[in-house]
Amino acid sequence: MVVIGILLAYLAGWVLEWRWLAVLGCGPPTLMLLLMCGMPETPRFLLTRHKRQEAEAAVRFLWGSEEGWEEPLIGAEHQGFQLALLRYPGIYKPFIIGVSLMAFQQLSGVNAIMFYAETIFEKAKFKDSSLASVVVGAIQVLFTGIAALIMDRAGRRLLLALSGVVMVFSTIALGTYFKLMGSSSSNSSHVDLLAPVSTEPAEASVGLAWLAVGSMCLFIAGFALGWGPIPWLLMSEIFPLHVKGVATGVCVLTNWLMAFLVTKEFSSLMDVLKPCGAFWLASAFCICSVLFTLFCVPETKGKTLEQVAAHFEGR
């Protein structure tokens, strides 16, 4: 749903001025706020507050009936998070992995690429940069859907590693494009995605322009195949129940903090390191993410929460 929302935002930005786009953006959160007013708390949470009747009402609201529902045992998993728990491998190992996954997800530069997609395509001298952004969003939706279909068969680690490798090569290629364009700034490379390639630039320059769009699309496809959805999925599979709430919150905080920093500083990086250096730096982080996946991230496909916890505890 996130990537579909991004695609819809690109489509709206293609046809609307920014003022009307801002007004349109008020619609979804307003609707969500109204709908959440009628949303009950989860049955498990209500049981921890000894509100059995409200819990049964929540089950009927969410499932339609209480048939097949068994009241869960409320025990140690609700004792809450304490800093002293970080001494145990079963807590600090998944905690470090979760935070690192979220950090690497943003350090790959994906939000910078998505937020600045139009600017990047303008730097690449494409005529219709807004349409190019729509194409990028559509590719992200397509490959996220593919990842959802094959994730339980291929496994989390394989898709993460494959995704990281694709992002490494695509960011290197994108940086190489801007490096070559900087070396031959006298040449122009305009490509219209809806029209035949202009015959004005030289063939080599046109080829470089397609290197830019190809690298961008390859990066988005690779990211959507692994590093887009899988870190969010792993959060629900590696944390014990009694720390899942706090640990998940810290991971989400890390993700948005890194997204803010990368998005804010991306333009500055392009000025200081030049565009080629900014993308090569992203490729270095992608290499680190691949190594981290291979050496630190466990495979959780088909494993219960108890089996994952036993892995972290060395049992």
Short mmCIF file of N, CA and C in Angstrom, two decimals, residues 178-179 182 266-280:
data_model
loop_
_atom_site.label_atom_id
_atom_site.label_comp_id
_atom_site.label_asym_id
_atom_site.label_seq_id
_atom_site.Cartn_x
_atom_site.Cartn_y
_atom_site.Cartn_z
N PHE A 178 26.77 10.24 -14.09
CA PHE A 178 26.98 11.64 -13.75
C PHE A 178 28.46 12.02 -13.86
N LYS A 179 29.36 11.08 -13.59
CA LYS A 179 30.78 11.34 -13.76
C LYS A 179 31.11 11.59 -15.23
N GLY A 182 29.69 14.86 -16.35
CA GLY A 182 30.50 15.98 -15.89
C GLY A 182 31.74 16.17 -16.73
N PHE A 266 20.88 15.13 1.16
CA PHE A 266 21.21 14.59 -0.15
C PHE A 266 21.66 15.68 -1.12
N SER A 267 20.92 16.80 -1.12
CA SER A 267 21.31 17.90 -2.01
C SER A 267 22.70 18.44 -1.65
N SER A 268 22.98 18.53 -0.35
CA SER A 268 24.29 19.00 0.08
C SER A 268 25.38 18.03 -0.34
N LEU A 269 25.09 16.73 -0.24
CA LEU A 269 26.06 15.73 -0.68
C LEU A 269 26.34 15.85 -2.17
N MET A 270 25.30 16.12 -2.95
CA MET A 270 25.50 16.27 -4.39
C MET A 270 26.32 17.51 -4.70
N ASP A 271 26.25 18.53 -3.84
CA ASP A 271 27.06 19.73 -4.05
C ASP A 271 28.51 19.49 -3.62
N VAL A 272 28.69 18.80 -2.49
CA VAL A 272 30.04 18.60 -1.95
C VAL A 272 30.77 17.49 -2.70
N LEU A 273 30.12 16.35 -2.85
CA LEU A 273 30.77 15.20 -3.48
C LEU A 273 30.51 15.12 -4.98
N LYS A 274 29.67 16.03 -5.47
CA LYS A 274 29.17 15.98 -6.84
C LYS A 274 28.19 14.80 -6.95
N PRO A 275 27.29 14.83 -7.92
CA PRO A 275 26.31 13.74 -8.02
C PRO A 275 26.94 12.35 -8.08
N CYS A 276 28.04 12.23 -8.81
CA CYS A 276 28.66 10.91 -8.91
C CYS A 276 29.14 10.42 -7.56
N GLY A 277 29.75 11.31 -6.77
CA GLY A 277 30.24 10.91 -5.45
C GLY A 277 29.12 10.54 -4.51
N ALA A 278 27.98 11.25 -4.59
CA ALA A 278 26.84 10.95 -3.73
C ALA A 278 26.31 9.54 -4.00
N PHE A 279 26.22 9.16 -5.26
CA PHE A 279 25.70 7.84 -5.59
C PHE A 279 26.73 6.75 -5.32
N TRP A 280 28.00 7.04 -5.47
CA TRP A 280 29.02 6.06 -5.12
C TRP A 280 29.06 5.84 -3.61
#
